[in-house]
PDB file of C-alpha atoms in Angstrom:
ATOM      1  CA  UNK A 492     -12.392 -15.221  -4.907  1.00 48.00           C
ATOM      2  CA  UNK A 493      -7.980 -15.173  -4.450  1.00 51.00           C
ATOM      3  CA  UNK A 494      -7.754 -15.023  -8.343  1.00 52.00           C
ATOM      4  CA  UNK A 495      -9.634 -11.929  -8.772  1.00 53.00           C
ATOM      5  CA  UNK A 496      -8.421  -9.941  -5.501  1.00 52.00           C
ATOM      6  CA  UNK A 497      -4.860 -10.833  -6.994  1.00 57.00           C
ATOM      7  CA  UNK A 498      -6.055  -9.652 -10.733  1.00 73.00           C
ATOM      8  CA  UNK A 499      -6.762  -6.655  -8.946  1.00 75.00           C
ATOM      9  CA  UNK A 500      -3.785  -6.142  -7.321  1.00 74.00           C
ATOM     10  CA  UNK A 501      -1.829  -6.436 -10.827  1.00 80.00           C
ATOM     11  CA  UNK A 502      -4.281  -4.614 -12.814  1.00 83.00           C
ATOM     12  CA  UNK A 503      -3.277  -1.939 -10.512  1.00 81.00           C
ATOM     13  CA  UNK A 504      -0.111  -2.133 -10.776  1.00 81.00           C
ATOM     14  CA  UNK A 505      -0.094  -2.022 -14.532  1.00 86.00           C
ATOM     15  CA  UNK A 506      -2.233   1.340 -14.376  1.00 88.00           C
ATOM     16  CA  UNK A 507       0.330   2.569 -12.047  1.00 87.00           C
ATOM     17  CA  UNK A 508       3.307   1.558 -14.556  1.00 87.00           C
ATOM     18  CA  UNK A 509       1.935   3.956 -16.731  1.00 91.00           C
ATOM     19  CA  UNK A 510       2.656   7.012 -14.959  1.00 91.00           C
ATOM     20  CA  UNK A 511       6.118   6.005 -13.656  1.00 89.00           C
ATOM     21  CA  UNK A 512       8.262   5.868 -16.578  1.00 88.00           C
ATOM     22  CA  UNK A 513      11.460   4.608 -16.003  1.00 87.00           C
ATOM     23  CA  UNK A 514      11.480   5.235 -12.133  1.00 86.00           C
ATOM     24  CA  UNK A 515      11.177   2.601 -10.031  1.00 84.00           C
ATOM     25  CA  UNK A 516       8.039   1.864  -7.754  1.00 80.00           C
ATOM     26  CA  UNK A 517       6.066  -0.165  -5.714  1.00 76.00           C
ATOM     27  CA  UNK A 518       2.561  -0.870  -5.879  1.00 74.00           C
ATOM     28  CA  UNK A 519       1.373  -2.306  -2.225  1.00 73.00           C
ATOM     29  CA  UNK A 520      -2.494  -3.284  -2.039  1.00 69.00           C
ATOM     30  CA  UNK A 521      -3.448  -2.770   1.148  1.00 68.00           C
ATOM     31  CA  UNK A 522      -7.195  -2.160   0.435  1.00 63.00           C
ATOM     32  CA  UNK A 523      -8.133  -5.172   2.768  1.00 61.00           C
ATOM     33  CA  UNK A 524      -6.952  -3.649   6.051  1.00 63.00           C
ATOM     34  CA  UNK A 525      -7.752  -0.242   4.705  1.00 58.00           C
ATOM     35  CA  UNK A 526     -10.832  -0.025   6.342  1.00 57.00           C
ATOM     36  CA  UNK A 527     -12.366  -1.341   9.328  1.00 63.00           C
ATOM     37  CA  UNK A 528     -15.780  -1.998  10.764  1.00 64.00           C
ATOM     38  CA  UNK A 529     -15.650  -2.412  14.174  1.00 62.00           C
ATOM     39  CA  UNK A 530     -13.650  -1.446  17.279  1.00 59.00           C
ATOM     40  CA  UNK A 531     -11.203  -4.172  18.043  1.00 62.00           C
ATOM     41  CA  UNK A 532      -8.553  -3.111  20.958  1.00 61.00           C
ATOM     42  CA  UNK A 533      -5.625  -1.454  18.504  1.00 60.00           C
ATOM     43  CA  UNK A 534      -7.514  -1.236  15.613  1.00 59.00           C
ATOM     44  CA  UNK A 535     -10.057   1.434  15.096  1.00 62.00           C
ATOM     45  CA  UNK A 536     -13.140   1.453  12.737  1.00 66.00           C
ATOM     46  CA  UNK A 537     -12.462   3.870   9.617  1.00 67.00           C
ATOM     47  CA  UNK A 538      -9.529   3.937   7.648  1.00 67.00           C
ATOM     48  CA  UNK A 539      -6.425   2.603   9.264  1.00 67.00           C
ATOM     49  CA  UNK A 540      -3.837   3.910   7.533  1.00 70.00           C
ATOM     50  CA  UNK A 541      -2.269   0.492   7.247  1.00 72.00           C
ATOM     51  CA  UNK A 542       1.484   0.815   6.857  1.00 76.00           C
ATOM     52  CA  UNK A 543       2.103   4.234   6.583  1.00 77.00           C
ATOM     53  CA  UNK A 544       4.219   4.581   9.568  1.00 77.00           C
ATOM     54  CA  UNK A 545       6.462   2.025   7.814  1.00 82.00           C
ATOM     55  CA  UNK A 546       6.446   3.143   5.149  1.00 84.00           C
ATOM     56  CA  UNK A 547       7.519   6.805   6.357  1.00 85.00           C
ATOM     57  CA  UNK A 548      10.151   5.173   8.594  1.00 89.00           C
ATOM     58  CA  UNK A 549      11.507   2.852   5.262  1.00 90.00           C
ATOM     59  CA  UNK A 550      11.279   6.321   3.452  1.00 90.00           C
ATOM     60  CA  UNK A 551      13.212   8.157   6.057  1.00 91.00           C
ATOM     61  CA  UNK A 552      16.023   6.125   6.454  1.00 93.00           C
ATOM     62  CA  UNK A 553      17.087   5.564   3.319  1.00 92.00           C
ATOM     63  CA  UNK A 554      16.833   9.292   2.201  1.00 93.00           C
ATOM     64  CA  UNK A 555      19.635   9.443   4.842  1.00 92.00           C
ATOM     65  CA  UNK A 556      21.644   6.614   3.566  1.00 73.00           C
TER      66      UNK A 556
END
């Protein structure tokens, strides 16, 4: 159910806190749009590579600020 996809979500996190020390991060869970089964206009099946453009992009711009 919700309360165990969202477990998972901050069970990852935590494992991901341990490798960061002090610098900040930010965990996003995308694993449900992650991968697709079927053809549907825009979205292709296999691995979508949900929200790395936008992430790039949010990435690039403030390296420049």
């Amino acid at each position: 159910g919700t309360t165990r996809r969202a477990a998972g979500s901050m069970a990852a996190a935590a494992f991901l806190k341990e490798f960061v020390d002090d610098v900040p991060y930010v965990h996003i869970d995308i694993a449900g749009v992650a991968d697709g089964n079927s053809s549907i206009g825009y979205v292709k099946k296999g691995g979508s590579g949900y929200g790395v453009q936008l992430s790039v992009e949010i990435a690039r711009q403030l390296s420049q600020s």
